[in-house]
Amino acid sequence: MCRPATAATGRLTARRLLLLVLVLQQAPPAGAAPGGRRRAAPRLRPAAGGGGSGGWRDGGAEAQAAPSPQGLDAQPGEGSGRSPFPAPVQPSKRFFRSAGPRHSSLKIAGSVILPVKVYVKLNHNSPRILCLTNHLRNLELIDPIFQWSGPGGGLSSENSSVQISPTGTLILRHFNLSGVYTCSIVYKLTAMQPDKNLIIKYLIYAYSDPKNYYEFTAQYHTGPCNSSRNTSFEKALLQILSKLVAELSCEVTLIKSECHHVKMQRGGLQNEIFFTFSVASLDREEHNRLCQQSACDATHRLNKAKRLIERFFKQQVEVSRKSSELLPEIYYIEGTLQMVWVDRCYPGYGMNALIHPDCPECCVICSPGSYNPSNGIHCLRCDSSLIYGATKC
């Protein structure tokens, strides 16, 4: 059972780790190195507020959910004779990020004007896709015949990944094949009229969660840049930060560590280490940890980890101010902690609010004519790309 770290636990852990940092830093200054002098006027650099909410929102689609079963999808015997049909289901709406009982009854109706876009989370089940328009849902159809086809040809319930009801409703299971899905319906409005034929098209896209993480930068005063103490301190700091966020199933990764000579304002040169590291949430399902949904939410855990790290660096400053001793050779420079929220999509996927206004925060599979070769955030144009999810041009 996973136990989200409380504020009290975070403070206690941060203090213990901070003591370890101070122990690691305690070393006699090397020769005339400036490590034994307290800085007269530390540079104040307000930390960037890495705001952005990368969480997924259910954004109003609940209005589409679960009409009464008295429509065309009702089983024989349900309802009361010629009762009115349920309210129309609007077409172009994305499927929810999470599969669950409250999403399984969502219905999406088609259009004869343009293909309706549907967004299904990769390897999850689709909503119920109707072989009907909103207009046809409110009519009584005689001898309707439904036939579905997809990017790979005709669809049948004999395929374990496809479910088609007697009323033509399609559910795609463990969805991973994006493209154009077409339904043909043949029907009569009265027994004496000839058959009518209607073609309804859907553009069904797979999408995935973006890889969200915080990228931090922090600067430490140090002695000579070629000192082996810098490497040891770097490893120790990463271990401390990793332990700090471990209970939240988050991981810390060093992006780069560089030592530079810095000319101070109205002063001389000093050496500083520029640390850049990322903090990302792990998939708790993969780690077989059980926890409540709110505590397991990746964005929720990531924001908690961010606050713990901010508190950790703040406490380093507080301890240094209260101490009457000289500063160690390596110490955190107040005000240099900065962070930025980063979104990344997997190769073959990208974000585009103009093309996908109903799914603006989704990493949607790249359409033919585009590709994403790496962990970028957008699909790039490529006229020679003929497939969905291209990673090469």
CSV table of C-alpha atoms in Angstrom, one decimal:
chain,number,residue,atom,x,y,z
A,1,MET,CA,0.0,0.0,0.0
A,2,CYS,CA,1.6,3.2,-1.0
A,3,ARG,CA,1.8,6.0,1.6
A,4,PRO,CA,1.9,9.5,0.2
A,5,ALA,CA,4.3,11.6,2.1
A,6,THR,CA,2.6,14.1,4.4
A,7,ALA,CA,3.9,17.6,5.0
A,8,ALA,CA,5.3,16.6,8.4
A,9,THR,CA,7.0,13.6,6.9
A,10,GLY,CA,8.5,15.7,4.2
A,11,ARG,CA,9.9,18.2,6.7
A,12,LEU,CA,11.4,15.5,8.8
A,13,THR,CA,12.9,13.7,5.8
A,14,ALA,CA,14.2,16.9,4.3
A,15,ARG,CA,15.9,17.9,7.6
A,16,ARG,CA,17.6,14.5,7.9
A,17,LEU,CA,18.8,14.7,4.4
A,18,LEU,CA,19.9,18.3,4.9
A,19,LEU,CA,22.1,17.2,7.8
A,20,LEU,CA,23.7,14.7,5.5
A,21,VAL,CA,24.4,17.4,2.9
A,22,LEU,CA,26.0,19.5,5.6
A,23,VAL,CA,28.2,16.6,6.8
A,24,LEU,CA,29.3,15.9,3.2
A,25,GLN,CA,30.1,19.6,2.8
A,26,GLN,CA,32.2,19.9,5.9
A,27,ALA,CA,35.7,19.9,4.6
A,28,PRO,CA,38.6,22.3,5.4
A,29,PRO,CA,39.1,25.0,2.7
A,30,ALA,CA,41.7,24.2,0.2
A,31,GLY,CA,44.5,26.7,0.4
A,32,ALA,CA,43.3,30.2,-0.5
A,33,ALA,CA,40.1,28.9,-2.0
A,34,PRO,CA,37.1,31.2,-1.3
A,35,GLY,CA,35.1,28.4,0.4
A,36,GLY,CA,35.8,29.7,3.9
A,37,ARG,CA,34.4,33.1,3.3
A,38,ARG,CA,30.7,34.0,3.7
A,39,ARG,CA,29.4,35.9,0.7
A,40,ALA,CA,28.5,39.5,1.5
A,41,ALA,CA,25.7,39.9,-0.9
A,42,PRO,CA,24.2,36.7,-2.3
A,43,ARG,CA,22.5,37.1,-5.6
A,44,LEU,CA,18.7,37.0,-5.3
A,45,ARG,CA,17.1,35.2,-8.3
A,46,PRO,CA,13.4,34.5,-7.8
A,47,ALA,CA,12.7,30.9,-8.6
A,48,ALA,CA,10.5,30.6,-11.7
A,49,GLY,CA,7.0,29.5,-10.8
A,50,GLY,CA,6.8,26.3,-12.8
A,51,GLY,CA,3.1,26.5,-12.9
A,52,GLY,CA,1.4,24.8,-15.8
A,53,SER,CA,-1.0,22.1,-15.0
A,54,GLY,CA,-0.2,19.1,-17.1
A,55,GLY,CA,-3.1,17.0,-15.6
A,56,TRP,CA,-5.9,15.7,-17.8
A,57,ARG,CA,-9.3,17.3,-17.3
A,58,ASP,CA,-12.7,15.7,-18.0
A,59,GLY,CA,-13.7,19.0,-19.5
A,60,GLY,CA,-17.5,18.8,-19.9
A,61,ALA,CA,-17.8,15.6,-21.8
A,62,GLU,CA,-19.9,14.1,-19.0
A,63,ALA,CA,-22.8,15.9,-20.7
A,64,GLN,CA,-22.5,13.2,-23.3
A,65,ALA,CA,-22.7,10.3,-21.0
A,66,ALA,CA,-25.2,7.6,-20.7
A,67,PRO,CA,-28.5,8.4,-22.3
A,68,SER,CA,-31.5,6.4,-21.3
A,69,PRO,CA,-31.5,2.9,-22.8
A,70,GLN,CA,-34.8,3.6,-24.6
A,71,GLY,CA,-33.0,4.6,-27.8
A,72,LEU,CA,-32.0,2.3,-30.7
A,73,ASP,CA,-29.6,0.5,-28.4
A,74,ALA,CA,-32.4,-0.6,-26.1
A,75,GLN,CA,-33.1,-4.3,-25.9
A,76,PRO,CA,-36.5,-5.7,-26.8
A,77,GLY,CA,-39.0,-5.1,-24.1
A,78,GLU,CA,-37.3,-2.1,-22.6
A,79,GLY,CA,-39.0,1.3,-22.4
A,80,SER,CA,-42.7,1.9,-22.8
A,81,GLY,CA,-43.9,1.6,-26.4
A,82,ARG,CA,-43.4,4.8,-28.4
A,83,SER,CA,-41.7,6.8,-25.6
A,84,PRO,CA,-39.6,9.7,-26.8
A,85,PHE,CA,-36.0,8.9,-27.6
A,86,PRO,CA,-33.2,10.3,-25.3
A,87,ALA,CA,-31.6,13.7,-26.0
A,88,PRO,CA,-29.2,13.7,-29.0
A,89,VAL,CA,-25.6,12.8,-28.4
A,90,GLN,CA,-23.3,15.5,-29.9
A,91,PRO,CA,-20.7,14.1,-32.2
A,92,SER,CA,-17.1,15.3,-31.9
A,93,LYS,CA,-16.1,14.5,-28.4
A,94,ARG,CA,-13.0,12.8,-27.0
A,95,PHE,CA,-13.0,9.7,-25.0
A,96,PHE,CA,-12.1,10.1,-21.4
A,97,ARG,CA,-8.5,9.5,-20.3
A,98,SER,CA,-9.4,6.9,-17.8
A,99,ALA,CA,-11.5,3.8,-18.5
A,100,GLY,CA,-14.2,3.1,-15.9
A,101,PRO,CA,-17.9,2.5,-15.4
A,102,ARG,CA,-18.9,6.1,-15.7
A,103,HIS,CA,-17.3,6.3,-19.2
A,104,SER,CA,-18.4,2.9,-20.6
A,105,SER,CA,-21.9,4.2,-21.5
A,106,LEU,CA,-20.8,7.3,-23.4
A,107,LYS,CA,-22.2,7.3,-26.9
A,108,ILE,CA,-21.0,9.1,-30.0
A,109,ALA,CA,-23.2,9.8,-33.0
A,110,GLY,CA,-22.0,10.3,-36.6
A,111,SER,CA,-22.5,12.9,-39.2
A,112,VAL,CA,-23.2,12.8,-43.0
A,113,ILE,CA,-21.4,16.1,-43.5
A,114,LEU,CA,-17.9,15.5,-42.2
A,115,PRO,CA,-16.2,12.6,-40.5
A,116,VAL,CA,-16.5,12.8,-36.7
A,117,LYS,CA,-13.2,12.8,-34.8
A,118,VAL,CA,-13.0,10.4,-31.8
A,119,TYR,CA,-10.1,10.1,-29.4
A,120,VAL,CA,-9.4,6.8,-27.7
A,121,LYS,CA,-6.6,6.3,-25.2
A,122,LEU,CA,-4.0,3.9,-26.5
A,123,ASN,CA,-4.7,0.2,-25.5
A,124,HIS,CA,-8.0,1.2,-23.9
A,125,ASN,CA,-11.6,0.5,-25.0
A,126,SER,CA,-13.4,3.1,-27.1
A,127,PRO,CA,-16.8,4.7,-26.2
A,128,ARG,CA,-19.9,3.3,-27.9
A,129,ILE,CA,-19.7,4.5,-31.5
A,130,LEU,CA,-23.1,4.6,-33.2
A,131,CYS,CA,-23.9,3.7,-36.8
A,132,LEU,CA,-26.4,6.5,-36.6
A,133,THR,CA,-26.7,10.2,-36.9
A,134,ASN,CA,-28.5,12.3,-34.3
A,135,HIS,CA,-31.4,12.6,-36.8
A,136,LEU,CA,-31.7,8.8,-37.3
A,137,ARG,CA,-31.6,8.2,-33.6
A,138,ASN,CA,-35.0,9.9,-33.3
A,139,LEU,CA,-36.6,7.8,-36.1
A,140,GLU,CA,-38.0,4.3,-36.2
A,141,LEU,CA,-36.0,2.3,-38.7
A,142,ILE,CA,-37.4,-0.9,-40.3
A,143,ASP,CA,-35.1,-3.8,-41.2
A,144,PRO,CA,-31.8,-1.9,-40.5
A,145,ILE,CA,-28.6,-3.6,-41.7
A,146,PHE,CA,-25.3,-2.3,-40.3
A,147,GLN,CA,-21.8,-3.0,-41.7
A,148,TRP,CA,-18.6,-1.6,-40.3
A,149,SER,CA,-15.1,-1.4,-41.9
A,150,GLY,CA,-11.8,0.0,-40.6
A,151,PRO,CA,-8.3,0.6,-41.8
A,152,GLY,CA,-7.7,-3.1,-42.0
A,153,GLY,CA,-10.9,-4.0,-43.9
A,154,GLY,CA,-14.3,-5.3,-42.7
A,155,LEU,CA,-15.0,-5.5,-39.0
A,156,SER,CA,-16.7,-8.3,-37.2
A,157,SER,CA,-17.5,-9.4,-33.7
A,158,GLU,CA,-15.6,-12.6,-34.4
A,159,ASN,CA,-12.5,-10.5,-33.8
A,160,SER,CA,-11.7,-10.3,-30.1
A,161,SER,CA,-10.8,-6.6,-30.4
A,162,VAL,CA,-14.1,-5.6,-32.0
A,163,GLN,CA,-17.6,-5.7,-30.5
A,164,ILE,CA,-20.6,-4.8,-32.7
A,165,SER,CA,-24.1,-4.9,-31.2
A,166,PRO,CA,-27.3,-5.9,-33.1
A,167,THR,CA,-28.1,-2.2,-33.4
A,168,GLY,CA,-24.8,-1.5,-35.1
A,169,THR,CA,-23.0,0.1,-32.1
A,170,LEU,CA,-19.2,-0.4,-32.3
A,171,ILE,CA,-16.8,-0.8,-29.4
A,172,LEU,CA,-13.1,-1.2,-30.1
A,173,ARG,CA,-11.2,-3.0,-27.4
A,174,HIS,CA,-7.5,-2.4,-26.6
A,175,PHE,CA,-7.5,0.2,-29.3
A,176,ASN,CA,-4.3,0.7,-31.3
A,177,LEU,CA,-5.3,1.0,-35.0
A,178,SER,CA,-6.0,4.7,-35.9
A,179,GLY,CA,-7.6,5.7,-39.1
A,180,VAL,CA,-10.9,6.1,-40.9
A,181,TYR,CA,-13.8,3.8,-39.7
A,182,THR,CA,-16.9,3.6,-42.0
A,183,CYS,CA,-20.3,2.4,-41.2
A,184,SER,CA,-22.9,1.6,-43.9
A,185,ILE,CA,-26.6,1.4,-42.8
A,186,VAL,CA,-29.4,0.2,-45.0
A,187,TYR,CA,-32.9,0.9,-43.7
A,188,LYS,CA,-36.6,1.8,-44.5
A,189,LEU,CA,-38.7,4.4,-42.8
A,190,THR,CA,-41.9,2.5,-43.8
A,191,ALA,CA,-42.4,-1.0,-45.0
A,192,MET,CA,-43.6,0.2,-48.4
A,193,GLN,CA,-40.7,2.5,-49.1
A,194,PRO,CA,-37.5,1.4,-51.0
A,195,ASP,CA,-34.3,0.9,-49.0
A,196,LYS,CA,-32.2,3.9,-48.1
A,197,ASN,CA,-28.5,3.7,-47.8
A,198,LEU,CA,-26.3,6.0,-45.7
A,199,ILE,CA,-22.5,6.1,-45.2
A,200,ILE,CA,-21.1,7.5,-41.9
A,201,LYS,CA,-17.4,8.0,-41.4
A,202,TYR,CA,-15.4,8.4,-38.2
A,203,LEU,CA,-11.7,9.5,-37.8
A,204,ILE,CA,-10.6,7.6,-34.7
A,205,TYR,CA,-7.3,8.6,-33.2
A,206,ALA,CA,-5.2,6.9,-30.5
A,207,TYR,CA,-3.8,9.2,-27.9
A,208,SER,CA,-1.4,8.8,-25.0
A,209,ASP,CA,-0.6,10.7,-21.8
A,210,PRO,CA,2.2,13.2,-22.2
A,211,LYS,CA,5.3,12.6,-20.3
A,212,ASN,CA,5.2,15.4,-17.8
A,213,TYR,CA,8.1,16.3,-15.5
A,214,TYR,CA,9.8,19.3,-13.8
A,215,GLU,CA,13.2,20.4,-14.8
A,216,PHE,CA,15.2,22.1,-12.1
A,217,THR,CA,18.4,24.1,-12.2
A,218,ALA,CA,20.4,25.1,-9.1
A,219,GLN,CA,23.9,26.6,-8.5
A,220,TYR,CA,26.4,25.7,-5.9
A,221,HIS,CA,29.5,27.6,-4.9
A,222,THR,CA,32.5,25.3,-5.0
A,223,GLY,CA,36.3,25.2,-5.0
A,224,PRO,CA,38.5,24.3,-8.0
A,225,CYS,CA,36.4,23.0,-10.9
A,226,ASN,CA,38.7,20.0,-11.3
A,227,SER,CA,38.3,18.9,-7.7
A,228,SER,CA,37.1,15.3,-7.1
A,229,ARG,CA,34.9,16.7,-4.3
A,230,ASN,CA,32.6,18.1,-6.9
A,231,THR,CA,31.9,14.6,-8.4
A,232,SER,CA,31.4,13.1,-4.9
A,233,PHE,CA,29.0,15.9,-4.0
A,234,GLU,CA,27.1,15.5,-7.2
A,235,LYS,CA,26.4,11.8,-6.5
A,236,ALA,CA,25.5,12.5,-2.9
A,237,LEU,CA,23.1,15.3,-3.8
A,238,LEU,CA,21.3,13.1,-6.4
A,239,GLN,CA,21.0,10.2,-3.9
A,240,ILE,CA,19.5,12.6,-1.3
A,241,LEU,CA,17.0,14.1,-3.8
A,242,SER,CA,16.0,10.6,-5.0
A,243,LYS,CA,15.3,9.4,-1.4
A,244,LEU,CA,13.3,12.6,-0.8
A,245,VAL,CA,10.7,11.7,-3.4
A,246,ALA,CA,11.0,7.9,-3.4
A,247,GLU,CA,7.7,7.4,-1.4
A,248,LEU,CA,5.9,9.4,-4.0
A,249,SER,CA,7.1,7.0,-6.7
A,250,CYS,CA,9.0,9.8,-8.4
A,251,GLU,CA,12.5,9.6,-9.8
A,252,VAL,CA,15.3,12.2,-10.1
A,253,THR,CA,17.5,12.2,-13.1
A,254,LEU,CA,20.7,14.3,-13.6
A,255,ILE,CA,20.5,16.1,-17.0
A,256,LYS,CA,23.9,17.8,-16.7
A,257,SER,CA,26.4,19.2,-14.2
A,258,GLU,CA,28.9,21.8,-15.2
A,259,CYS,CA,31.4,23.9,-13.3
A,260,HIS,CA,32.0,27.5,-14.5
A,261,HIS,CA,34.1,30.5,-13.6
A,262,VAL,CA,31.7,33.3,-12.7
A,263,LYS,CA,32.6,37.0,-12.6
A,264,MET,CA,30.7,38.5,-9.7
A,265,GLN,CA,29.1,41.9,-9.9
A,266,ARG,CA,31.7,44.4,-8.8
A,267,GLY,CA,33.8,41.5,-7.6
A,268,GLY,CA,36.2,38.8,-8.6
A,269,LEU,CA,35.9,35.3,-10.1
A,270,GLN,CA,34.5,32.4,-8.3
A,271,ASN,CA,33.6,28.8,-9.3
A,272,GLU,CA,30.1,27.6,-9.4
A,273,ILE,CA,28.5,24.2,-10.2
A,274,PHE,CA,25.3,24.4,-12.4
A,275,PHE,CA,23.1,21.4,-11.7
A,276,THR,CA,20.2,20.6,-14.0
A,277,PHE,CA,18.0,17.6,-13.1
A,278,SER,CA,14.5,16.4,-13.8
A,279,VAL,CA,11.8,15.0,-11.5
A,280,ALA,CA,9.3,12.6,-13.1
A,281,SER,CA,6.6,10.4,-11.7
A,282,LEU,CA,6.8,6.6,-12.3
A,283,ASP,CA,3.8,4.5,-13.3
A,284,ARG,CA,2.6,3.0,-10.1
A,285,GLU,CA,0.7,0.3,-12.0
A,286,GLU,CA,3.9,-1.0,-13.3
A,287,HIS,CA,5.4,-1.1,-9.8
A,288,ASN,CA,2.4,-3.1,-8.4
A,289,ARG,CA,1.7,-0.5,-5.8
A,290,LEU,CA,-1.9,-0.1,-4.5
A,291,CYS,CA,-3.2,3.3,-3.6
A,292,GLN,CA,-6.2,5.6,-3.9
A,293,GLN,CA,-6.7,7.2,-7.3
A,294,SER,CA,-6.1,10.7,-6.0
A,295,ALA,CA,-2.8,9.7,-4.4
A,296,CYS,CA,-1.7,7.8,-7.5
A,297,ASP,CA,-2.4,10.6,-9.9
A,298,ALA,CA,0.9,11.4,-11.6
A,299,THR,CA,0.5,15.2,-11.6
A,300,HIS,CA,-0.6,15.1,-7.9
A,301,ARG,CA,2.5,13.2,-6.9
A,302,LEU,CA,4.7,15.3,-9.1
A,303,ASN,CA,3.5,18.5,-7.5
A,304,LYS,CA,4.1,17.0,-4.0
A,305,ALA,CA,7.7,16.1,-5.1
A,306,LYS,CA,8.2,19.7,-6.4
A,307,ARG,CA,7.2,21.1,-3.0
A,308,LEU,CA,9.5,18.7,-1.1
A,309,ILE,CA,12.5,19.7,-3.3
A,310,GLU,CA,11.7,23.4,-2.9
A,311,ARG,CA,11.5,23.0,0.9
A,312,PHE,CA,14.8,21.1,0.8
A,313,PHE,CA,16.7,23.9,-0.9
A,314,LYS,CA,15.0,26.6,1.2
A,315,GLN,CA,16.1,24.8,4.4
A,316,GLN,CA,19.7,24.8,3.2
A,317,VAL,CA,19.6,28.6,3.1
A,318,GLU,CA,17.9,28.7,6.6
A,319,VAL,CA,20.6,26.5,8.1
A,320,SER,CA,23.4,28.5,6.6
A,321,ARG,CA,21.9,31.8,7.9
A,322,LYS,CA,21.5,30.5,11.5
A,323,SER,CA,25.0,28.9,11.6
A,324,SER,CA,27.8,31.0,13.1
A,325,GLU,CA,30.4,28.9,11.4
A,326,LEU,CA,32.1,29.7,8.1
A,327,LEU,CA,30.4,28.3,5.0
A,328,PRO,CA,31.7,25.0,3.7
A,329,GLU,CA,33.6,24.9,0.4
A,330,ILE,CA,30.5,23.7,-1.5
A,331,TYR,CA,27.2,25.4,-0.6
A,332,TYR,CA,23.9,26.2,-2.3
A,333,ILE,CA,23.6,29.8,-3.7
A,334,GLU,CA,20.4,31.3,-2.4
A,335,GLY,CA,17.8,32.2,-5.1
A,336,THR,CA,19.3,30.1,-7.9
A,337,LEU,CA,16.7,27.3,-7.8
A,338,GLN,CA,14.6,27.5,-10.9
A,339,MET,CA,12.1,25.1,-12.5
A,340,VAL,CA,10.0,24.7,-15.6
A,341,TRP,CA,7.2,22.3,-16.4
A,342,VAL,CA,8.0,20.1,-19.4
A,343,ASP,CA,5.5,18.2,-21.7
A,344,ARG,CA,6.8,15.5,-24.0
A,345,CYS,CA,5.1,13.1,-26.3
A,346,TYR,CA,6.3,9.6,-27.3
A,347,PRO,CA,7.7,9.2,-30.8
A,348,GLY,CA,4.9,9.1,-33.4
A,349,TYR,CA,2.6,11.3,-31.2
A,350,GLY,CA,2.2,15.0,-30.8
A,351,MET,CA,0.0,17.8,-29.5
A,352,ASN,CA,-1.8,20.2,-31.8
A,353,ALA,CA,-4.8,22.2,-30.4
A,354,LEU,CA,-5.6,23.5,-33.9
A,355,ILE,CA,-6.0,20.1,-35.5
A,356,HIS,CA,-7.4,18.5,-32.4
A,357,PRO,CA,-9.4,21.2,-30.5
A,358,ASP,CA,-11.4,18.5,-28.7
A,359,CYS,CA,-8.2,17.0,-27.3
A,360,PRO,CA,-5.8,19.9,-26.9
A,361,GLU,CA,-3.7,18.4,-24.2
A,362,CYS,CA,-3.5,14.9,-25.7
A,363,CYS,CA,-0.5,13.4,-27.3
A,364,VAL,CA,-2.4,12.3,-30.4
A,365,ILE,CA,-1.0,9.9,-33.0
A,366,CYS,CA,0.6,11.7,-35.9
A,367,SER,CA,-1.6,11.6,-39.1
A,368,PRO,CA,-0.2,10.7,-42.5
A,369,GLY,CA,1.8,13.6,-43.8
A,370,SER,CA,3.5,14.1,-40.4
A,371,TYR,CA,5.9,12.4,-38.0
A,372,ASN,CA,7.6,12.8,-34.6
A,373,PRO,CA,11.0,11.1,-34.5
A,374,SER,CA,11.8,11.7,-30.9
A,375,ASN,CA,10.3,12.9,-27.6
A,376,GLY,CA,9.2,16.2,-29.1
A,377,ILE,CA,5.9,17.8,-28.4
A,378,HIS,CA,4.6,18.3,-32.0
A,379,CYS,CA,4.2,16.2,-35.1
A,380,LEU,CA,6.4,17.6,-37.9
A,381,ARG,CA,5.4,17.8,-41.5
A,382,CYS,CA,6.5,15.1,-43.9
A,383,ASP,CA,4.8,14.8,-47.2
A,384,SER,CA,6.2,11.3,-47.8
A,385,SER,CA,4.7,9.8,-44.6
A,386,LEU,CA,1.7,7.6,-45.5
A,387,ILE,CA,1.0,6.0,-42.1
A,388,TYR,CA,-0.4,6.9,-38.7
A,389,GLY,CA,2.3,7.2,-36.0
A,390,ALA,CA,5.3,7.7,-38.2
A,391,THR,CA,8.6,8.1,-36.5
A,392,LYS,CA,10.7,8.6,-39.6
A,393,CYS,CA,10.3,10.7,-42.7
